C-alpha positions as a printed Julia matrix, in Angstrom:
690×3 Matrix{Float64}:
 -10.75  66.71   -77.53
  -6.99  66.43   -77.8
  -6.73  64.37   -74.62
  -9.52  62.07   -75.86
  -7.71  61.44   -79.13
  -4.49  60.75   -77.26
  -6.27  58.21   -75.06
  -7.73  56.47   -78.11
  -4.31  56.28   -79.78
  -2.73  54.89   -76.6
  -5.45  52.26   -76.25
  -5.08  51.04   -79.83
  -1.29  51.06   -79.7
  -1.37  49.04   -76.48
  -3.43  46.3    -78.13
  -0.84  43.66   -78.97
  -3.37  41.87   -81.21
  -3.57  44.88   -83.54
  -2.22  44.39   -87.06
   0.33  46.79   -88.55
  -0.01  47.68   -92.26
   2.52  49.69   -94.29
   1.59  51.75   -97.36
   3.45  54.19   -99.62
   1.48  57.14  -101.09
   2.09  60.06  -103.42
   1.2   63.65  -102.71
  -2.39  63.14  -103.94
  -2.92  60.31  -101.44
  -2.89  57.45  -103.97
  -1.3   54.16  -102.89
   1.88  53.37  -104.84
   3.3   50.62  -102.58
   1.96  48.3    -99.87
   2.94  45.21   -97.94
   1.29  41.83   -98.38
  -0.82  42.04   -95.22
  -2.32  45.36   -96.32
  -3.65  43.76   -99.48
  -5.3   40.97   -97.49
  -6.87  43.28   -94.91
  -7.94  46.25   -97.03
  -8.85  44.74  -100.41
 -10.34  41.53  -101.82
  -7.87  41.48  -104.72
  -4.23  42.41  -103.88
  -3.55  44.02  -107.26
  -6.58  46.3   -106.87
  -5.01  48.2   -103.97
  -2.34  49.9   -106.1
  -3.53  53.25  -107.38
  -6.4   53.37  -104.92
  -7.06  56.69  -103.18
  -6.25  56.22   -99.48
  -9.22  58.42   -98.59
 -11.58  55.93  -100.27
 -10.63  53.37   -97.59
 -12.01  55.58   -94.83
 -15.47  55.2    -93.37
 -17.24  57.97   -91.56
 -17.76  61.71   -91.86
 -16.04  64.2    -94.1
 -14.0   65.25   -91.06
 -12.02  62.03   -91.39
 -11.12  62.87   -94.98
 -10.07  66.36   -93.96
  -7.93  64.94   -91.16
  -6.23  62.53   -93.54
  -5.55  65.31   -96.04
  -3.99  67.34   -93.24
  -1.67  64.43   -92.42
  -0.66  64.1    -96.08
  -0.02  67.85   -96.41
   2.1   67.73   -93.26
   4.18  64.85   -94.64
   4.75  66.79   -97.86
   6.12  69.61   -95.69
   8.41  67.22   -93.78
   6.2   66.72   -90.68
   4.94  63.47   -89.19
   1.37  63.21   -87.92
  -0.89  60.65   -86.23
  -4.67  60.4    -85.9
  -7.41  57.85   -85.17
  -9.55  57.24   -88.28
 -12.25  54.7    -89.1
 -11.0   52.31   -91.82
 -12.99  49.94   -94.07
 -11.69  46.36   -94.33
 -12.04  43.7    -96.99
 -14.73  42.0    -94.88
 -17.02  44.99   -95.23
 -16.57  46.07   -91.61
 -15.16  49.31   -90.21
 -12.59  49.56   -87.44
 -10.87  52.41   -85.62
  -7.22  52.52   -86.64
  -4.18  54.57   -85.71
  -2.91  56.22   -88.91
   0.61  57.63   -88.91
   1.86  59.48   -92.0
   5.64  59.97   -92.22
   7.65  61.84   -94.89
  10.08  59.62   -96.85
  12.85  60.02   -99.4
  12.73  57.52  -102.27
  14.16  56.85  -105.72
  10.55  57.09  -106.91
   9.87  60.84  -107.17
   6.13  60.2   -106.87
   6.49  58.5   -103.46
   6.38  61.21  -100.76
   5.04  59.54   -97.59
   4.79  56.27   -95.73
   1.54  55.37   -93.99
   1.66  53.05   -90.96
  -1.81  51.79   -90.12
  -2.6   49.83   -86.94
  -6.08  48.32   -86.71
  -7.51  45.7    -84.36
  -8.32  42.28   -85.78
 -11.89  41.2    -86.54
 -13.79  39.78   -83.61
 -13.61  36.23   -84.87
  -9.8   36.43   -85.05
  -9.28  37.57   -81.46
  -7.77  35.09   -78.98
  -6.48  32.91   -81.86
  -2.76  33.6    -81.82
  -1.16  31.89   -78.78
   2.13  33.75   -79.23
   0.36  37.11   -79.11
  -1.58  36.18   -75.97
   1.5   34.78   -74.2
   3.53  37.87   -75.01
   0.79  40.21   -73.83
   0.12  38.3    -70.59
   3.51  37.14   -69.38
   6.08  39.61   -70.63
   6.69  43.31   -69.96
   3.38  44.43   -68.45
   3.23  41.68   -65.83
   6.85  42.22   -64.84
   6.26  45.91   -64.26
   3.26  45.2    -62.06
   5.44  43.02   -59.84
   6.94  46.16   -58.34
   3.6   47.3    -56.92
   2.94  46.75   -53.2
  -0.63  48.0    -53.06
  -3.36  45.47   -53.82
  -5.88  48.15   -54.77
  -3.51  49.54   -57.41
  -2.3   46.16   -58.6
  -5.75  44.59   -59.12
  -6.98  46.8    -62.02
  -3.59  46.56   -63.73
  -3.76  42.77   -63.69
  -7.31  42.78   -64.98
  -6.39  45.16   -67.79
  -3.87  42.61   -69.03
  -6.54  39.91   -69.29
  -8.92  42.26   -71.08
  -8.65  42.6    -74.07
  -5.73  40.21   -74.68
  -7.23  37.04   -73.18
 -10.97  37.47   -72.69
 -13.91  39.85   -73.11
 -14.51  40.39   -69.4
 -12.63  39.54   -66.21
 -12.91  39.99   -62.48
 -10.48  39.57   -59.59
 -11.82  38.32   -56.26
  -9.78  37.94   -53.04
 -10.71  36.35   -49.73
 -12.12  39.05   -47.49
 -10.18  37.98   -44.39
  -6.92  38.69   -46.27
  -7.66  42.36   -46.9
 -10.47  43.22   -44.51
 -10.97  42.31   -40.87
  -8.35  39.73   -39.93
 -10.65  38.32   -37.26
 -13.37  37.57   -39.82
 -13.89  33.85   -40.31
 -12.49  32.54   -43.57
 -15.31  30.02   -43.88
 -18.93  29.8    -42.8
 -20.74  26.74   -41.52
 -21.6   25.61   -45.07
 -17.98  25.9    -46.2
 -18.48  28.97   -48.41
 -16.11  31.92   -48.12
 -16.54  35.66   -48.18
 -14.8   37.28   -51.15
 -14.21  40.87   -52.17
 -14.22  41.93   -55.81
 -11.17  44.14   -56.3
 -11.41  44.85   -60.03
 -13.61  44.29   -63.09
 -12.95  45.0    -66.77
 -14.85  44.35   -70.01
 -14.5   45.36   -73.65
 -18.16  46.12   -74.31
 -20.24  49.27   -73.95
 -22.79  47.42   -71.85
 -22.95  49.09   -68.42
 -24.76  46.04   -67.02
 -21.38  44.4    -66.35
 -20.36  47.17   -63.94
 -23.78  47.3    -62.3
 -24.08  43.53   -61.86
 -20.5   42.97   -60.71
 -19.61  46.14   -58.75
 -16.03  46.69   -57.61
 -15.6   46.55   -53.84
 -18.55  44.25   -53.26
 -18.17  41.66   -50.49
 -20.04  38.52   -51.52
 -20.49  34.82   -51.03
 -20.97  32.65   -54.12
 -23.78  30.08   -54.16
 -22.82  26.48   -53.45
 -22.29  23.99   -56.29
 -21.2   26.66   -58.78
 -17.96  26.84   -60.77
 -16.7   29.52   -58.39
 -17.04  27.42   -55.25
 -15.57  24.37   -57.01
 -12.47  26.39   -57.8
 -12.15  27.53   -54.17
 -12.68  24.01   -52.84
 -10.29  22.2    -55.18
  -7.72  24.91   -55.92
  -7.88  23.9    -59.6
  -8.91  25.92   -62.65
 -12.49  25.46   -63.85
 -13.24  25.72   -67.59
 -16.77  25.26   -68.91
 -19.48  26.78   -71.05
 -22.35  28.34   -69.12
 -25.55  27.11   -70.7
 -28.76  29.05   -70.19
 -30.05  26.68   -67.51
 -26.86  27.0    -65.45
 -26.88  30.79   -65.81
 -30.5   30.89   -64.61
 -29.63  28.75   -61.59
 -26.7   30.97   -60.62
 -28.84  34.09   -61.06
 -31.65  32.61   -58.95
 -29.32  31.44   -56.17
 -27.63  34.82   -56.14
 -30.94  36.68   -56.47
 -29.42  38.77   -59.24
 -31.42  38.49   -62.48
 -28.99  40.23   -64.92
 -26.44  37.5    -64.22
 -28.41  35.08   -66.4
 -28.37  37.45   -69.39
 -24.68  38.3    -69.06
 -23.35  34.78   -68.49
 -25.71  32.74   -70.64
 -23.79  31.05   -73.47
 -20.4   32.41   -72.4
 -17.2   30.43   -72.1
 -16.02  30.63   -68.46
 -12.51  30.1    -67.1
 -11.82  30.48   -63.38
  -8.13  30.67   -62.44
  -7.15  30.09   -58.79
  -4.66  32.39   -57.06
  -2.44  30.2    -54.89
   0.66  31.45   -53.07
   2.72  29.57   -50.46
   0.12  26.82   -50.51
  -2.72  29.17   -49.56
  -5.77  30.02   -51.65
  -6.0   33.8    -52.04
  -8.91  34.02   -54.49
  -9.36  33.69   -58.24
  -9.7   35.38   -61.62
 -13.02  35.0    -63.46
 -12.53  35.18   -67.25
 -15.37  35.04   -69.79
 -15.54  35.03   -73.57
 -18.8   36.06   -75.15
 -20.69  33.95   -77.71
 -19.12  34.28   -81.16
 -15.56  34.2    -79.85
 -13.3   31.16   -79.6
 -14.06  29.25   -76.43
 -11.45  28.53   -73.8
  -9.49  25.32   -74.34
  -6.67  23.41   -72.66
  -4.0   25.77   -73.96
  -5.89  28.8    -72.64
  -6.2   27.07   -69.27
  -2.46  26.4    -69.17
  -1.61  29.96   -70.17
  -4.12  31.46   -67.74
  -2.86  29.26   -64.89
   0.7   30.44   -65.46
  -0.49  34.05   -65.44
  -2.5   33.47   -62.25
   0.41  31.78   -60.47
   2.66  34.77   -61.12
  -0.08  37.22   -60.17
  -0.67  35.27   -56.92
   2.94  35.84   -55.88
   2.56  39.56   -56.49
  -0.74  39.69   -54.6
   0.7   37.73   -51.69
   3.7   40.05   -51.44
   1.38  43.06   -51.51
  -0.88  41.52   -48.88
   2.04  40.74   -46.57
   3.46  44.23   -47.05
   0.06  45.81   -46.36
  -0.36  43.76   -43.19
   3.12  44.66   -41.91
   2.52  48.29   -42.76
  -0.85  48.26   -40.98
   0.76  46.6    -37.95
   3.5   49.21   -37.82
   1.03  52.09   -38.23
  -1.27  50.72   -35.52
   1.67  50.17   -33.19
   3.1   53.59   -33.86
  -0.19  55.46   -33.44
  -1.09  53.54   -30.28
   2.23  54.59   -28.75
   1.96  58.29   -29.58
   0.54  60.39   -26.71
  -3.21  60.91   -26.78
  -3.07  63.85   -24.36
  -0.41  66.25   -23.1
  -0.24  67.61   -19.55
   1.35  70.84   -18.34
   0.95  73.46   -15.59
  -1.95  75.85   -16.02
   0.38  78.7    -17.03
   2.0   76.67   -19.83
   0.23  76.12   -23.16
   1.37  73.19   -25.32
   0.39  72.15   -28.85
   1.77  69.33   -30.93
   1.68  67.87   -34.41
   2.7   64.5    -35.76
   2.93  64.18   -39.54
   3.62  60.71   -41.0
   6.24  60.47   -43.71
   5.42  60.43   -47.4
   4.09  57.21   -48.94
   7.68  56.21   -49.6
   8.48  56.31   -45.85
   5.34  56.93   -43.79
   6.13  54.83   -40.68
   8.86  56.26   -38.48
   9.97  56.52   -34.87
   9.38  60.21   -34.08
   7.57  61.05   -30.85
   6.83  63.92   -28.46
   5.9   64.27   -24.79
   4.63  66.9    -22.39
   4.48  65.56   -18.83
   3.31  67.73   -15.92
   5.55  67.33   -12.87
   4.87  68.29    -9.24
   5.55  71.84    -8.14
   4.52  73.65   -11.34
   7.08  71.98   -13.61
   6.72  70.25   -16.97
   8.95  67.87   -18.96
   9.03  68.63   -22.7
  10.48  65.93   -24.94
  10.9   65.28   -28.67
  12.79  62.28   -30.03
  13.52  60.43   -33.25
  14.41  56.75   -33.57
  16.57  56.03   -36.62
  14.93  53.95   -39.34
  11.34  53.15   -40.21
   8.83  50.35   -39.86
   7.92  48.05   -36.98
  11.38  48.05   -35.41
  11.48  51.83   -35.17
   7.93  51.96   -33.77
   8.74  49.32   -31.12
  11.92  51.12   -30.08
  10.01  54.4    -29.91
   7.48  52.76   -27.59
  10.22  51.48   -25.31
  11.82  54.9    -25.08
   8.5   56.6    -24.36
   7.79  54.16   -21.54
  11.26  54.67   -20.1
  10.93  58.47   -20.31
   7.63  58.4    -18.42
   9.2   56.27   -15.71
  12.3   58.47   -15.43
  10.16  61.63   -15.43
   8.18  60.3    -12.49
  11.49  59.63   -10.72
  12.22  63.34   -11.28
  15.68  62.84   -12.66
  17.25  65.93   -14.24
  17.36  66.01   -18.06
  21.04  65.07   -18.41
  20.68  62.1    -16.08
  17.46  61.04   -17.81
  19.19  60.94   -21.2
  22.13  59.11   -19.64
  19.75  56.39   -18.43
  18.1   56.25   -21.85
  21.5   55.89   -23.46
  22.27  52.88   -21.27
  18.91  51.39   -22.2
  19.66  51.84   -25.9
  23.08  50.28   -25.41
  21.44  47.18   -23.92
  18.84  47.02   -26.69
  21.59  47.49   -29.27
  23.39  44.38   -28.06
  20.48  42.33   -29.47
  19.2   44.68   -32.17
  21.32  47.68   -33.15
  19.39  50.92   -33.02
  19.98  54.52   -32.08
  17.87  57.6    -31.46
  18.18  61.33   -30.94
  16.33  63.17   -28.2
  16.03  66.6    -26.64
  14.68  66.78   -23.08
  13.76  69.93   -21.17
  12.2   70.67   -17.78
  10.55  74.05   -17.38
   9.9   75.33   -13.85
   6.89  77.64   -13.97
   7.71  78.95   -10.48
  11.31  80.05   -11.09
  10.93  80.65   -14.85
  13.98  78.51   -15.7
  14.31  75.73   -18.23
  16.94  73.01   -18.04
  17.7   71.36   -21.4
  19.81  68.39   -22.49
  20.27  66.92   -25.95
  21.54  63.62   -27.33
  22.43  64.14   -30.98
  19.27  66.15   -31.6
  18.8   69.39   -33.53
  18.83  72.55   -31.36
  15.54  73.75   -29.87
  14.22  77.1    -31.04
  13.45  79.7    -28.36
  11.29  82.59   -29.57
  11.48  85.56   -27.2
   8.43  87.75   -26.47
   9.65  90.29   -29.05
   9.59  87.61   -31.77
  13.36  87.2    -32.0
  14.26  83.54   -32.54
  17.3   81.83   -31.04
  18.58  78.34   -31.73
  19.73  77.21   -28.3
  23.31  76.03   -28.09
  23.31  72.93   -25.9
  26.45  70.93   -25.16
  26.53  68.27   -27.88
  26.53  64.58   -27.1
  26.21  61.49   -29.33
  22.79  60.0    -30.13
  21.35  57.49   -27.7
  22.8   54.04   -28.22
  26.06  55.17   -29.86
  28.31  56.96   -27.37
  29.06  56.45   -23.71
  30.34  59.92   -22.78
  28.7   62.25   -20.26
  25.63  64.24   -21.25
  25.5   67.82   -20.04
  22.57  70.16   -19.63
  22.06  73.89   -19.85
  19.85  76.06   -17.65
  18.38  79.18   -19.23
  16.21  81.98   -17.9
  12.98  82.17   -19.91
  11.03  85.38   -20.28
   7.32  85.08   -19.75
   5.45  84.46   -23.01
   8.42  82.92   -24.83
   7.89  80.0    -27.21
   9.95  76.82   -27.05
   9.87  74.86   -30.32
  11.04  71.24   -30.32
  11.04  69.29   -33.6
  12.56  66.36   -35.45
  14.84  66.51   -38.47
  12.07  65.77   -40.96
  10.89  69.38   -40.52
  14.12  71.07   -41.62
  16.1   68.52   -43.63
  15.85  68.31   -47.43
  18.01  66.21   -49.69
  18.54  69.14   -52.03
  19.32  71.77   -49.35
  21.82  72.34   -46.6
  20.3   71.91   -43.15
  21.16  75.51   -42.28
  18.66  76.56   -44.94
  15.95  74.54   -43.24
  16.79  75.97   -39.82
  16.7   79.49   -41.22
  13.27  78.84   -42.76
  12.03  77.56   -39.4
  13.2   80.73   -37.63
  11.56  82.9    -40.29
   8.14  81.39   -39.55
   8.12  82.97   -36.08
   7.85  86.73   -36.37
   7.02  89.56   -33.94
   3.37  88.48   -33.7
   4.08  84.8    -33.06
   4.47  84.96   -29.23
   0.83  86.09   -28.97
  -0.55  84.1    -31.93
  -2.65  80.95   -31.35
  -0.4   77.9    -31.11
  -2.75  76.05   -33.44
  -2.01  78.58   -36.2
   1.72  78.38   -35.53
   1.65  74.58   -35.86
  -0.13  74.87   -39.21
   2.31  77.51   -40.45
   5.31  75.43   -39.4
   4.16  72.39   -41.37
   2.69  74.31   -44.33
   5.7   73.85   -46.58
   6.37  70.14   -46.07
   3.27  68.38   -47.42
   4.4   68.4    -51.05
   7.75  66.74   -50.3
   7.43  63.23   -51.75
  10.53  62.06   -49.85
   9.5   63.61   -46.53
  10.49  61.87   -43.31
   7.94  61.76   -40.51
   7.8   64.88   -38.31
   7.13  65.45   -34.63
   6.56  69.05   -33.53
   6.0   70.43   -30.03
   5.41  74.14   -29.38
   5.09  75.38   -25.78
   4.23  78.92   -24.66
   6.07  79.27   -21.36
   4.72  81.48   -18.58
   5.36  81.51   -14.86
   2.46  80.77   -12.55
   1.05  83.86   -10.73
   3.21  85.08    -7.86
   0.36  84.76    -5.36
   0.19  81.02    -6.11
   3.4   80.18    -4.31
   5.25  81.23    -1.18
   8.61  80.2      0.3
  10.61  80.59     3.53
  14.07  79.84     4.93
  14.3   77.95     8.23
  17.29  77.12    10.43
  18.29  73.48    10.91
  16.79  73.39    14.41
  14.1   71.25    16.01
  11.99  74.35    16.65
  11.73  74.87    12.88
   8.91  72.29    12.67
   6.73  74.44    14.95
   7.75  77.55    13.0
   6.79  75.9      9.71
   3.33  74.96    10.98
   2.72  78.56    11.96
   3.95  79.98     8.66
   1.69  77.95     6.38
  -1.58  78.92     8.07
  -1.8   82.41     6.56
  -1.35  81.45     2.86
  -3.75  78.54     3.3
  -6.35  80.92     4.65
  -5.69  83.39     1.81
  -6.17  80.61    -0.76
  -9.4   79.44     0.85
  -7.88  76.12     1.89
  -8.32  76.36     5.66
  -9.84  72.88     5.76
  -6.48  71.49     4.62
  -4.64  73.16     7.49
  -4.53  70.11     9.79
  -3.25  67.75     7.09
  -0.78  70.34     5.77
   0.63  71.03     9.24
   1.1   67.32     9.86
   2.94  66.86     6.55
   5.09  69.97     7.06
   6.09  68.76    10.52
   7.22  65.39     9.23
   9.15  66.77     6.25
  10.86  69.59     8.19
  11.74  67.27    11.08
  13.3   64.8      8.64
  15.27  67.64     6.99
  16.53  68.95    10.35
  17.88  65.49    11.15
  20.11  65.39     8.05
  20.69  69.02     6.97
  23.82  70.99     7.79
  22.64  74.41     6.7
  19.36  76.23     6.18
  16.14  74.48     5.2
  13.85  75.78     2.47
  10.05  75.49     2.66
   7.77  76.25    -0.27
   4.02  75.95    -0.89
   2.84  75.85    -4.51
  -0.79  76.01    -5.56
  -0.81  74.28    -8.95
  -3.2   71.42    -9.64
  -3.08  70.62    -5.94
  -1.35  71.94    -2.83
   2.32  71.01    -3.13
   4.56  71.2     -0.06
   8.31  71.2     -0.79
  11.16  71.03     1.71
  14.74  71.67     0.54
  17.85  70.67     2.48
  21.54  70.33     1.65
  21.77  66.58     2.19
  22.26  64.56    -1.01
  20.77  61.37     0.48
  17.29  60.73    -0.9
  14.75  59.45     1.62
  13.24  56.01     1.27
  10.09  54.54     2.72
  10.9   52.16     5.58
   8.78  49.54     7.29
   9.81  49.67    10.97
   8.71  47.03    13.42
   7.11  47.63    16.81
  10.5   48.15    18.5
  11.71  50.95    16.21
  11.32  54.49    17.48
  12.09  56.08    14.09
  11.29  55.61    10.43
   7.58  56.31    10.53
   7.63  59.86     9.19
   7.41  58.96     5.5
   4.79  56.34     6.27
   2.63  59.11     7.7
   3.34  61.28     4.64
   2.43  58.47     2.24
  -0.85  57.84     4.08
  -1.98  61.46     4.34
  -0.71  62.9      1.03
  -2.15  62.11    -2.38
   1.4   61.46    -3.6
   4.95  62.24    -2.53
   8.46  62.07    -3.9
  11.97  63.45    -3.87
  14.34  64.92    -6.42
  17.88  66.19    -6.46
  18.52  69.92    -6.46
  21.63  71.93    -7.31
  22.71  71.63    -3.69
  20.96  68.82    -1.86
  17.48  67.49    -2.43
  13.81  68.44    -2.38
  11.23  66.23    -0.67
   7.67  67.06    -1.63
   4.12  65.88    -1.13
   0.79  66.91    -2.6
  -2.69  67.31    -1.16
  -5.72  67.36    -3.46
  -7.78  70.53    -3.44
 -11.15  70.03    -1.74
 -12.96  72.35    -4.16
 -10.92  72.8     -7.37
 -13.53  75.15    -8.81
 -12.95  77.6     -5.94
  -9.18  77.81    -6.18
  -7.73  81.26    -6.97
  -7.39  82.33   -10.59
């Protein structure tokens, strides 16, 4: 009940057409003083108001009299009170008024309280005072709405200015192609346009208005009606809807209640035009018995509509840019992550709060040949379309560099040069952490460019923020980027994240990092990654100034020992024959005997090529992960390249054979030398060893 009374008081106080009366009363509630307007409104004869009991001016139940007496008693005790009471007027009508009783000190000992009474004007007096309407429509309220950038929020606020200050009912309609599907045609073959009703307001208790003109409806007005004339000419339309016209509109629209609601009303349609483009219009109606719209109303309404059109256009442009940035950003985020079978990866992307929302955070998990995986999290500075575009460029570059199998430090160095080139035209910078986990050796090589330290959670639940050699963010510095190689225990968790997860404006970042570590306890290494992702983000949703967040959690395990085998071979020509012999037994054990011929051919070519350039021993490794990967390690730093020899060349065909037989092949640098690898697809993936 209290909230209802408060709402009624707020509604009456917001009505700028309401009249304010001032009365002075004694402790018994009798009127001892009043202003001139009070005499005109409350009594036929001004002199008769003095000495009148204030309670006799109330209409309604005894509860109203009790409420008034409570206000008077409070004023006598030095307290101010306010209530909504029904007041009789000199015209014999009753109106809800806001009654405020304040204690006063006066030379007259009988005068104990001042009564301030605000009541709305009689119906016939509404819309008469041009100064009141202009103030209500063009001053404070409209200026405040100009700060809105959401059309759905702005529309009802605009309509609530028109009603009740300018008309009895109003609607706001906008062209559908401006807020709906951009590809939708603005016009049909007959020239009519699709419109969407964004807001409706009326000052009656008749629910037919809401039922007949529902908010959100997409409609097309009948031809040769005031609505279509406004859209065609871009000029305001002011006319009285006679019964015949109302019937015609209702029949053309196949909506019978329209005739009853619009018949006899005064109609004013105000076009919304911004930057020379027609956005839509306001529909304003005054019911029979009220003053009809005239030239001054048209001028005032047109000025209101022109200002509102600017606000709506700004909101529409902002919404379109925001939608473009969101679509671009979401289309560039990964839709699927890849990793070796022994590595489990989960991710989360949380947009920023409504204040920020669109950012440049991203994550990657890219499976690499030989049971390795690249894990990446990055953050482009800034928000909006520029940040999303830059994020897309970096993601594309990272995929390309990952396929080239560059080590993390060199990958970030290349990204830094890319950002330097982009910054020459459009300054931008980004932070990034890049790691490559080898599921065969159990090592992880990490490099960071201005990014927060990764969190490594050991199998016992102990968390460690990894100390990686710092380097400037991408696009700022030009110094060398260094990496760190760590041994990872099986079952450990690697947590990569962006600053939005741990940074708060009211806290030191060390507090956020400590909170992140506290989330991962002794049970976390064996807990479902889905639950860990939820727990990590649980405390950030309520932050109204939250930046966007990218989170990547990987449970790192080595592949089974019986899924790989390696040998050392001397740098001799006989090593090719030795290699062919060695690989037969593991292929048979893995049930891949049918790949023996192809594998022997590939091993021969790779080992022969290594013998030609190596100075020391040659390493040979078979890895069963996704496919059959054959790796040959030598101490030569020169990476092989595919040649196209002519008929006279006796050499240079080895890699051509490899590229024809293998599903894919490549080379990468090692700590000492290089690794050349190729991959054969498994003939029956469902039969490969567990």
